[in-house]
Amino acid sequence: MDIRSILLYSISLLALLISSCAGDIPDKSADLGKVDAGIYRTIDSLNEVAFRTKKNDVMRALDVVYKAAYLAELYHYDKGMAASLLTEAGIYHQNGYHKRALTLYYKSLDISTKIKDSLHIAKANQQIGNALMESGDYAEAERLYTIAVDYYSILGQSEDLVNIWNSLGSVKLAAGRIDSATSYFIEAREASQRLGYTYGTKKSNHNLGLLNAKIGKLATARDYFNTSLAIDIKAKDAYGIALNRNELARLEIREGDYADAVDLLKLALKSAGSISAGQLQIESLKSLCEVYRKKQDMTELVKYQEMLIDRQNDLAEREKFYSMNFLEILKAKEQERFVFQKKIVTAQQRVAYSNVVLGVVSAGLITLILLTILWYKNYKRAKSYSKELMDKNEVIQKHVLALNKLNSAITDQNERLEESNRMKDKLLSIVSHDLRTPLTNTKGILDLVEGNYLSSAELNQLLKDLDAQYVKSLTLLDNLLFWIKGQMSGSALESKVIDLKPLIDSLCHELEISAAKKDILLINDIKAGLSISGDREMIKVVFRNLLTNALKFTEKGYVRIYATVDDGITVHVEDNGIGMSEEVLKKVLSRSYFTTKGTHKESGTGFGLLICKDLIEKHGASLSVKSEVGQGAVFSVRFGAK
């Protein structure tokens, strides 16, 4: 083969290789009319679906928005990515994760600013302003709202302008700048009336009612609240009806018209109950308690105080259940996001690898062409160039392997960080709900005691309840402290000889009021002198949780603690309670977070057994459970020989 043929063959091969490698790479500058325009429309549609469904179907909204974000990143669609981040932030915001939401809002704003997308710049500033106003940063919220107003004015987004004016008025009102707040609310109301924007009209009237109530113009405030209420009644908006009637009732209380206040509050309570608006129900009940306290009607006060405590407990339980469900949804969706990210990384690696191969092979072919032209002059030099090329290929392969190892390490680290964040969220949820509720109940009981509203029998019963709440809170605090201690690196086991009988006696004494309340006999059949080696406080937490769990699911029966000795020591906690089905037993033995209500509808955190398993494993021991429905249960902790 002559030199001309070799050159033609090499050039053809180079062109074919470039075409093949480029065909696998999504091109940011591709023909929008043929490929990217369709993809972009798909991404925009997915973002719209996610935005519409985020309030009613969080799982579907997260699923759709993650798909939109994946496609937007893969095809370099910055506008779609900004919209995805905005929607995802809104989901976290509505579920109480404000810091994470703010991070995503700022990312969306940054992308929108870079591509000069005015609409999403305005929306991001508005949402960040809402979040900051909720946290009390009124000055920064006002600044961001003002930026959003400028963009919405340019874009002609009239309804969005009304909403911003209402928000600006609320900021001014919170800061005590009454004149400015009044101006914004009136501007919002007049614009809403011109546009026929019903929501803006009722919102601005409600805000004007709040403003006039704050400055003492009660008659004017009543007119505005009634106007807003009329719109809500026409629209059959139960939430707005309850909200306005609560505010009208507060005006009647301030004027001393308790009869009208009671009527309004009962109607508000009914409207809030029809849509399960727990917080509005609590506000209505608090106002009713205030009315009857002022009227010194102790019968009605106690009645509504009990209803208030029940609603607060129900709301706390619902919020905890929703929070845990959201965490589980978030966990599943984070796994899906990881899959999407892995696909993106794989695609990027494929592109990078293709570029490397293209560059190396292109360099090789060019070198080959030059060598072919010069081979007849210096064969030895050509051989030297070939060896040098092989060495470079080996270095490149080593770099590729090192990059793969680095990516794997980063992925593992991200998984550990996500697991830590999920556990932190669970701990915060437990602290915020399960510790706050007993403290709230305790405050209510102390108020009743301080006011001398209770008979001696009622006082004794409430003191027993207070003692039970103390034991429950103490157990939860111990669980949390030992969990946190167990997660700290370097935490050591303080192993000592533990005499089991006095330890179990102290726990039985601690729980005797809770047992007596349910007519349960606590039996300590541990033989004197029987001992194990371990950390006394950790072992105490284990058996307190097991005893509390047995009491929770037993009614008018017994809870017996005894031990068997062979080549080790096994401590058994036996009850004749309601027992467990095979399905429930599997959940108990798993390492997942699980809870259910007791025979007296006692709520739990679902955290105790998880702590037990962890502390038992730290002692080299094991936990087993035997149970049948209706036959009680036996929890057995087996310790090895000392």
XYZ file of C-alpha atoms in Angstrom:
642
model
C 0.000 0.000 0.000
C 1.467 3.383 -1.044
C 1.626 6.528 1.100
C -1.366 8.170 -0.669
C -3.677 5.228 0.163
C -2.557 5.198 3.792
C -3.286 8.925 4.109
C -6.779 8.620 2.591
C -7.616 5.655 4.829
C -6.421 7.482 7.974
C -8.390 10.673 7.223
C -11.585 8.668 6.566
C -11.156 6.746 9.829
C -10.636 9.998 11.787
C -13.842 11.539 10.368
C -15.823 8.368 11.156
C -14.531 8.307 14.742
C -15.418 11.977 15.358
C -18.939 11.397 14.021
C -19.437 8.286 16.170
C -18.284 9.932 19.409
C -20.279 13.133 18.837
C -23.470 11.175 18.160
C -23.736 9.998 21.806
C -23.371 13.486 23.345
C -26.440 15.713 23.969
C -25.494 18.941 22.218
C -26.492 22.183 23.904
C -26.392 23.931 20.551
C -28.484 21.325 18.671
C -31.346 22.314 16.372
C -34.117 23.387 18.780
C -36.779 22.823 16.146
C -35.874 19.120 15.835
C -34.714 17.795 19.230
C -34.353 20.147 22.192
C -37.580 22.102 21.665
C -39.587 18.922 22.243
C -37.500 17.976 25.284
C -37.863 21.473 26.715
C -41.657 21.358 26.320
C -41.680 18.018 28.121
C -39.622 19.447 31.003
C -41.923 22.492 31.267
C -44.987 20.208 31.335
C -43.463 18.048 34.075
C -42.723 21.148 36.171
C -46.323 22.363 35.750
C -47.703 18.978 36.860
C -45.394 18.941 39.908
C -46.478 22.487 40.880
C -50.197 21.616 40.600
C -49.930 18.401 42.632
C -47.472 19.428 45.380
C -50.187 20.338 47.916
C -52.318 17.217 47.485
C -49.877 14.481 46.383
C -46.335 15.083 47.653
C -45.040 11.711 46.475
C -46.177 12.251 42.900
C -44.949 15.859 42.910
C -41.454 14.814 44.031
C -41.388 12.013 41.471
C -42.317 14.359 38.628
C -40.037 17.231 39.693
C -37.013 14.887 40.009
C -37.632 13.614 36.483
C -37.890 17.193 35.227
C -34.637 18.158 36.998
C -32.856 15.093 35.591
C -33.874 15.931 32.015
C -33.092 19.635 32.506
C -29.572 18.855 33.715
C -28.983 16.241 31.024
C -30.035 18.613 28.217
C -28.585 21.805 29.764
C -32.038 23.450 30.044
C -31.353 26.089 32.697
C -34.854 27.572 32.688
C -36.346 24.134 33.343
C -33.822 23.503 36.124
C -34.728 26.830 37.796
C -38.441 25.921 37.677
C -37.731 22.429 39.090
C -35.728 23.863 41.987
C -38.498 26.386 42.712
C -41.152 23.646 42.876
C -38.972 21.306 44.942
C -38.247 24.145 47.374
C -41.987 24.798 47.664
C -42.553 21.150 48.654
C -39.938 21.371 51.411
C -41.306 24.762 52.527
C -44.883 23.512 52.913
C -43.612 20.551 54.960
C -41.599 22.680 57.407
C -38.060 22.207 56.034
C -37.375 25.943 55.731
C -33.558 25.883 55.583
C -33.477 23.300 52.825
C -36.219 25.188 50.990
C -34.243 28.456 51.209
C -31.147 26.757 49.787
C -33.118 25.554 46.760
C -34.868 28.933 46.323
C -31.486 30.677 46.179
C -30.160 28.119 43.673
C -33.202 28.769 41.467
C -32.668 32.537 41.777
C -28.992 32.181 40.849
C -29.773 30.170 37.707
C -32.640 32.503 36.699
C -30.398 35.546 37.158
C -27.649 34.046 34.994
C -30.064 33.328 32.114
C -32.048 36.572 32.722
C -35.385 34.754 33.172
C -37.492 37.604 34.602
C -40.538 35.538 35.617
C -38.570 32.998 37.629
C -36.418 35.763 39.146
C -39.634 37.377 40.424
C -41.067 34.081 41.698
C -37.844 33.113 43.474
C -37.601 36.533 45.182
C -41.256 36.272 46.228
C -40.844 32.787 47.734
C -37.612 33.705 49.525
C -39.388 36.792 50.878
C -42.245 34.608 52.182
C -39.780 32.323 53.967
C -37.859 35.234 55.498
C -41.054 36.952 56.647
C -42.090 33.746 58.448
C -38.712 33.724 60.224
C -39.033 37.417 61.228
C -36.475 38.951 58.834
C -38.852 41.711 57.702
C -36.267 44.083 56.238
C -34.810 41.508 53.839
C -38.283 40.173 53.010
C -39.406 43.719 52.078
C -36.346 44.178 49.854
C -37.027 40.953 47.951
C -40.748 41.710 47.625
C -39.868 45.099 46.113
C -37.628 43.407 43.521
C -40.455 40.997 42.674
C -42.886 43.932 42.275
C -40.589 45.527 39.678
C -40.396 42.324 37.620
C -44.122 41.533 37.858
C -44.937 45.114 36.806
C -42.747 44.773 33.701
C -44.251 41.367 32.874
C -47.840 42.506 33.492
C -48.518 39.776 36.102
C -51.477 41.573 37.739
C -52.634 38.887 40.176
C -49.072 38.223 41.314
C -48.729 41.970 41.964
C -51.830 41.878 44.185
C -50.365 39.003 46.209
C -47.052 40.855 46.605
C -48.816 44.036 47.768
C -50.675 42.025 50.402
C -47.351 40.509 51.511
C -45.662 43.929 51.647
C -48.556 45.231 53.726
C -48.143 42.329 56.151
C -44.418 43.095 56.464
C -45.139 46.768 57.193
C -47.849 45.811 59.708
C -45.498 43.442 61.522
C -42.913 46.239 61.678
C -45.507 48.671 63.100
C -45.544 50.966 60.021
C -49.316 51.382 59.917
C -49.593 54.039 57.186
C -47.464 52.092 54.706
C -49.309 48.857 55.502
C -52.680 50.566 54.956
C -51.534 51.925 51.594
C -50.431 48.483 50.334
C -53.606 46.722 51.517
C -55.879 49.339 49.906
C -53.874 49.177 46.661
C -54.225 45.373 46.662
C -57.978 45.580 47.322
C -58.649 48.140 44.580
C -56.566 46.225 42.027
C -58.329 42.951 42.934
C -61.732 44.562 42.446
C -60.694 45.887 39.019
C -59.380 42.477 37.973
C -62.239 40.481 39.480
C -59.599 38.623 41.517
C -61.726 37.180 44.352
C -58.889 35.765 46.434
C -57.005 39.077 46.372
C -60.163 40.971 47.404
C -60.949 38.790 50.411
C -57.278 38.615 51.470
C -56.830 42.407 51.407
C -60.088 42.934 53.360
C -58.957 40.402 55.959
C -55.578 42.145 56.242
C -57.261 45.538 56.654
C -59.347 43.992 59.433
C -56.189 42.819 61.209
C -54.621 46.272 60.805
C -57.612 48.168 62.237
C -57.955 45.680 65.095
C -54.308 46.287 65.947
C -54.756 50.085 66.162
C -58.014 49.805 68.140
C -60.534 50.716 65.397
C -62.768 47.763 66.222
C -65.869 48.871 64.287
C -63.846 49.401 61.092
C -62.069 46.094 61.621
C -65.450 44.349 61.989
C -66.632 45.769 58.654
C -63.541 44.477 56.842
C -63.753 41.023 58.444
C -67.458 40.786 57.545
C -66.675 41.732 53.927
C -64.004 39.037 53.747
C -66.366 36.554 55.462
C -69.126 37.224 52.914
C -66.734 36.367 50.060
C -65.672 33.150 51.816
C -69.298 32.130 52.452
C -70.142 32.681 48.788
C -67.103 30.655 47.730
C -67.856 27.982 50.398
C -64.302 28.384 51.700
C -64.551 26.706 55.130
C -60.993 27.679 56.074
C -61.562 31.368 55.339
C -64.948 31.283 57.114
C -63.386 29.868 60.279
C -60.457 32.313 60.101
C -62.677 35.417 59.790
C -65.120 34.273 62.496
C -62.231 33.703 64.891
C -61.064 37.293 64.282
C -64.625 38.677 64.684
C -64.937 36.766 67.966
C -61.712 38.348 69.230
C -63.254 41.778 68.576
C -66.371 40.817 70.571
C -64.195 39.597 73.455
C -62.318 42.903 73.484
C -65.673 44.751 73.657
C -66.987 42.424 76.388
C -69.795 40.958 74.241
C -69.175 37.357 75.328
C -72.462 35.902 74.040
C -71.787 36.966 70.428
C -68.177 35.844 70.792
C -69.281 32.348 71.876
C -71.706 32.079 68.936
C -69.017 33.105 66.449
C -66.424 30.771 67.952
C -68.750 27.765 67.883
C -69.519 28.447 64.212
C -65.792 28.843 63.496
C -65.084 25.579 65.330
C -67.681 23.796 63.201
C -66.261 25.190 59.922
C -62.690 24.309 60.906
C -63.772 20.808 61.908
C -65.434 20.211 58.526
C -62.023 20.416 56.823
C -59.947 19.031 59.744
C -58.143 22.378 60.134
C -56.566 21.498 63.490
C -54.756 24.780 64.146
C -57.920 26.838 63.509
C -59.867 24.555 65.881
C -57.217 25.110 68.542
C -57.446 28.914 68.068
C -61.262 28.743 68.453
C -61.001 26.582 71.590
C -58.384 28.892 73.137
C -60.707 31.865 72.619
C -63.664 29.930 74.105
C -61.548 29.099 77.165
C -60.641 32.792 77.451
C -64.347 33.776 77.319
C -65.416 31.284 79.993
C -62.434 32.215 82.156
C -63.526 35.860 82.010
C -67.144 34.802 82.754
C -65.856 32.551 85.577
C -67.944 29.682 84.185
C -65.826 26.812 85.503
C -67.972 24.026 84.039
C -67.677 25.298 80.481
C -64.037 26.270 81.027
C -63.089 22.723 82.073
C -65.130 21.280 79.197
C -63.418 23.391 76.537
C -60.011 23.088 78.225
C -60.318 19.305 77.866
C -61.425 19.702 74.245
C -58.421 21.986 73.650
C -56.010 19.420 75.097
C -57.604 16.674 72.968
C -57.314 18.786 69.793
C -53.689 19.665 70.578
C -52.879 15.998 71.123
C -54.681 15.000 67.916
C -52.895 17.730 65.940
C -49.507 16.744 67.356
C -50.177 13.084 66.520
C -51.298 13.960 62.985
C -48.290 16.195 62.446
C -45.947 13.472 63.692
C -47.602 10.876 61.441
C -47.453 13.234 58.448
C -43.847 14.154 59.241
C -42.779 10.512 59.414
C -44.684 9.725 56.195
C -42.991 12.653 54.487
C -39.599 11.434 55.692
C -40.319 7.976 54.259
C -41.469 9.521 50.959
C -38.373 11.712 50.959
C -36.178 8.685 51.584
C -37.722 6.825 48.641
C -37.462 9.847 46.373
C -33.877 10.534 47.420
C -33.073 6.991 46.323
C -34.719 7.740 42.979
C -32.774 10.994 42.778
C -29.591 9.030 43.428
C -30.488 6.809 40.448
C -31.048 9.911 38.294
C -27.771 11.440 39.466
C -26.009 8.175 38.771
C -27.390 8.213 35.224
C -26.164 11.778 34.768
C -22.724 10.911 36.142
C -22.619 7.848 33.887
C -23.546 9.973 30.885
C -20.952 12.585 31.825
C -18.326 9.895 32.300
C -19.237 8.411 28.933
C -18.904 11.834 27.323
C -15.606 12.482 29.102
C -14.327 9.065 28.156
C -15.422 9.567 24.541
C -13.610 12.890 24.461
C -10.472 11.314 25.879
C -10.643 8.443 23.414
C -11.378 10.847 20.580
C -8.440 13.032 21.542
C -6.069 10.148 22.014
C -7.069 8.350 18.840
C -7.075 11.594 16.864
C -3.607 12.367 18.120
C -2.594 8.828 17.251
C -3.974 9.042 13.740
C -2.372 12.425 13.126
C 0.861 11.048 14.447
C 0.421 8.023 12.225
C -0.067 10.260 9.188
C 3.071 12.192 10.001
C 4.964 9.021 10.681
C 3.740 7.526 7.427
C 5.064 10.535 5.513
C 8.365 10.379 7.365
C 8.756 6.628 7.876
C 11.103 6.151 4.937
C 13.419 8.827 6.421
C 13.747 7.497 9.923
C 12.206 4.117 10.874
C 13.792 4.092 14.324
C 12.310 7.509 15.157
C 8.841 6.241 14.157
C 9.236 3.255 16.484
C 10.188 5.591 19.339
C 7.047 7.696 18.758
C 4.897 4.556 18.856
C 6.305 3.535 22.230
C 5.724 7.029 23.612
C 2.091 6.842 22.477
C 1.582 3.545 24.313
C 2.989 5.038 27.511
C 0.559 7.951 27.278
C -2.355 5.547 26.835
C -1.358 3.712 30.012
C -1.246 6.982 31.965
C -4.683 7.937 30.666
C -6.099 4.555 31.696
C -4.637 5.003 35.177
C -6.256 8.434 35.409
C -9.611 6.978 34.344
C -9.360 4.290 37.051
C -8.419 6.892 39.661
C -11.392 9.033 38.610
C -13.749 6.056 38.957
C -12.433 5.354 42.465
C -12.885 9.008 43.415
C -16.473 9.019 42.109
C -17.210 5.867 44.125
C -15.796 7.448 47.299
C -17.859 10.624 46.754
C -21.022 8.554 46.230
C -20.415 6.612 49.479
C -19.824 9.852 51.377
C -23.042 11.379 49.996
C -25.019 8.315 51.103
C -23.607 8.590 54.628
C -24.431 12.304 54.768
C -27.993 11.668 53.569
C -28.436 8.947 56.215
C -27.179 11.358 58.902
C -29.602 14.059 57.706
C -32.537 11.638 57.738
C -31.715 10.500 61.270
C -31.366 14.130 62.404
C -34.801 14.927 60.910
C -36.333 11.942 62.739
C -34.762 13.034 66.044
C -36.007 16.617 65.583
C -39.507 15.338 64.752
C -39.583 13.200 67.913
C -38.311 16.037 70.129
C -40.697 18.634 68.637
C -43.822 16.478 68.948
C -43.361 13.873 71.719
C -41.678 16.180 74.244
C -43.738 19.275 73.428
C -47.137 17.560 73.909
C -46.540 16.390 77.549
C -45.224 19.877 78.428
C -48.342 21.471 76.884
C -50.602 19.086 78.840
C -48.642 19.767 82.039
C -49.093 23.555 81.576
C -52.859 23.051 81.200
C -53.012 20.922 84.358
C -50.960 23.472 86.340
C -53.264 26.293 85.180
C -56.281 24.345 86.468
C -54.542 23.625 89.788
C -53.419 27.246 90.197
C -56.948 28.491 89.569
C -58.428 26.134 92.208
C -60.899 24.884 89.589
C -60.627 21.194 90.570
C -62.074 19.030 93.281
C -59.786 16.932 95.440
C -60.622 13.771 93.480
C -60.018 15.492 90.138
C -56.758 16.928 91.457
C -55.536 13.487 92.577
C -56.398 11.992 89.190
C -54.617 14.800 87.314
C -51.558 14.396 89.544
C -51.470 10.696 88.658
C -51.691 11.636 84.985
C -48.876 14.152 85.541
C -46.740 11.415 87.116
C -47.407 9.117 84.152
C -46.435 11.896 81.749
C -43.239 12.440 83.778
C -42.280 8.761 83.442
C -43.046 8.836 79.720
C -40.995 12.014 79.184
C -38.116 10.645 81.297
C -38.107 7.441 79.247
C -38.069 9.407 75.999
C -35.252 11.682 77.214
C -33.172 8.683 78.318
C -33.785 7.037 74.956
C -32.729 10.133 73.042
C -29.648 10.763 75.206
C -28.412 7.190 74.940
C -29.108 7.124 71.209
C -27.074 10.312 70.712
C -24.335 8.980 72.994
C -24.282 5.740 71.000
C -23.870 7.663 67.723
C -20.896 9.700 68.986
C -17.580 8.372 67.801
C -15.385 7.093 70.608
C -18.225 6.469 73.097
C -17.137 3.584 75.349
C -19.129 1.020 77.351
C -18.679 1.544 81.128
C -18.934 -2.141 82.054
C -19.536 -3.055 85.712
C -21.152 -5.935 87.611
C -24.905 -5.255 87.849
C -27.147 -6.928 90.460
C -30.331 -7.496 88.461
C -32.946 -7.796 91.234
C -32.520 -4.317 92.836
C -32.253 -2.744 89.369
C -35.595 -4.303 88.307
C -37.100 -3.384 91.724
C -36.267 0.287 91.128
C -37.893 0.192 87.681
C -41.032 -1.514 89.060
C -41.292 1.198 91.721
C -40.875 3.883 89.045
C -43.707 2.386 86.953
C -46.089 1.308 89.740
C -48.471 4.262 89.242
C -48.782 3.555 85.517
C -49.358 -0.138 86.309
C -51.952 0.579 89.009
C -53.824 2.895 86.647
C -54.410 -0.070 84.295
C -54.903 -2.597 87.163
C -51.694 -4.461 86.237
C -49.617 -6.483 88.708
C -45.840 -6.014 88.355
C -43.972 -9.192 89.424
C -40.187 -9.250 89.895
C -39.151 -12.935 90.027
C -35.429 -12.273 89.500
C -33.482 -14.254 92.090
C -31.337 -12.314 94.548
C -27.641 -12.281 93.723
C -28.092 -12.857 89.974
C -25.814 -10.427 88.128
C -24.503 -9.522 84.687
C -21.680 -7.322 83.379
C -22.539 -4.127 81.508
C -23.246 -0.409 81.625
C -25.833 0.050 84.411
C -27.581 3.075 82.862
C -27.819 1.451 79.427
C -29.228 -1.795 80.915
C -31.711 0.301 82.910
C -32.890 2.037 79.712
C -33.331 -1.373 78.007
C -35.560 -2.850 80.726
C -37.475 0.405 81.324
C -38.455 0.381 77.636
C -39.418 -3.319 77.709
C -41.515 -2.861 80.894
C -43.173 0.300 79.541
C -43.981 -1.522 76.305
C -45.511 -4.465 78.236
C -47.675 -2.084 80.330
C -48.783 -0.266 77.186
C -50.285 -3.404 75.620
C -51.712 -5.035 78.783
C -55.044 -4.403 80.521
C -55.997 -5.785 83.992
C -53.329 -8.454 83.912
C -49.735 -8.941 84.936
C -46.221 -8.152 83.785
C -43.633 -10.644 85.094
C -39.852 -10.333 84.992
C -37.822 -13.495 85.525
C -34.503 -15.007 84.449
C -33.222 -18.374 83.246
C -29.604 -19.504 83.537
C -27.690 -21.981 81.339
C -24.397 -21.114 79.674
C -25.568 -17.521 79.884
C -28.311 -15.453 81.544
C -31.612 -14.703 79.802
C -33.948 -12.088 81.291
C -37.604 -12.415 80.228
C -40.319 -9.715 80.328
C -43.650 -11.544 80.070
C -47.169 -10.092 79.876
C -50.665 -11.441 79.262
C -51.705 -8.488 77.107
C -53.138 -8.273 73.601
C -50.156 -9.928 71.904
C -48.954 -9.418 68.325
C -49.713 -10.885 64.923
C -46.948 -12.401 62.810
C -46.895 -9.280 60.602
C -46.497 -6.906 63.576
C -43.847 -9.206 65.070
C -41.756 -8.913 61.890
C -41.936 -5.104 62.080
C -40.898 -5.149 65.758
C -37.872 -7.343 65.008
C -36.772 -5.178 62.071
C -34.474 -2.155 62.564
C -37.134 0.236 61.274
C -39.037 2.957 63.097
C -42.424 1.468 64.167
C -45.166 2.433 66.645
C -48.817 1.721 67.466
C -51.304 2.721 70.174
C -51.720 0.852 73.475
C -54.836 -0.547 75.157
C -55.660 2.926 76.566
C -54.832 4.580 73.237
C -51.388 5.493 74.617
C -49.267 6.995 71.895
C -45.600 6.140 71.532
C -42.554 7.467 69.707
C -41.649 4.152 68.090
C -38.108 4.914 69.238
C -37.863 2.755 72.389
C -37.427 -0.672 70.801
C -34.963 0.782 68.287
C -32.872 2.058 71.227
C -33.237 -1.309 73.014
C -31.893 -3.255 70.051
C -28.952 -0.878 69.677
C -27.986 -0.962 73.381
C -28.457 -4.749 73.589
C -26.119 -5.223 70.610
C -23.519 -2.964 72.269
C -23.458 -5.462 75.176
C -22.969 -8.439 72.845
C -26.454 -9.628 73.824
C -29.478 -10.550 71.703
C -33.227 -9.797 71.743
C -35.940 -12.317 70.846
C -39.741 -12.062 70.961
C -42.487 -14.665 71.226
C -46.123 -13.635 70.891
C -49.560 -14.606 69.641
C -52.639 -12.430 69.246
C -54.583 -12.459 72.531
C -51.910 -14.539 74.321
C -49.535 -11.798 75.456
C -45.853 -11.516 74.621
C -42.427 -12.480 76.007
C -39.408 -10.263 75.247
C -36.156 -12.102 76.092
C -32.681 -10.525 76.414
C -29.874 -13.087 76.397
C -26.492 -12.145 77.892
C -23.392 -14.310 77.442
C -21.529 -15.854 80.362
C -19.644 -13.324 82.529
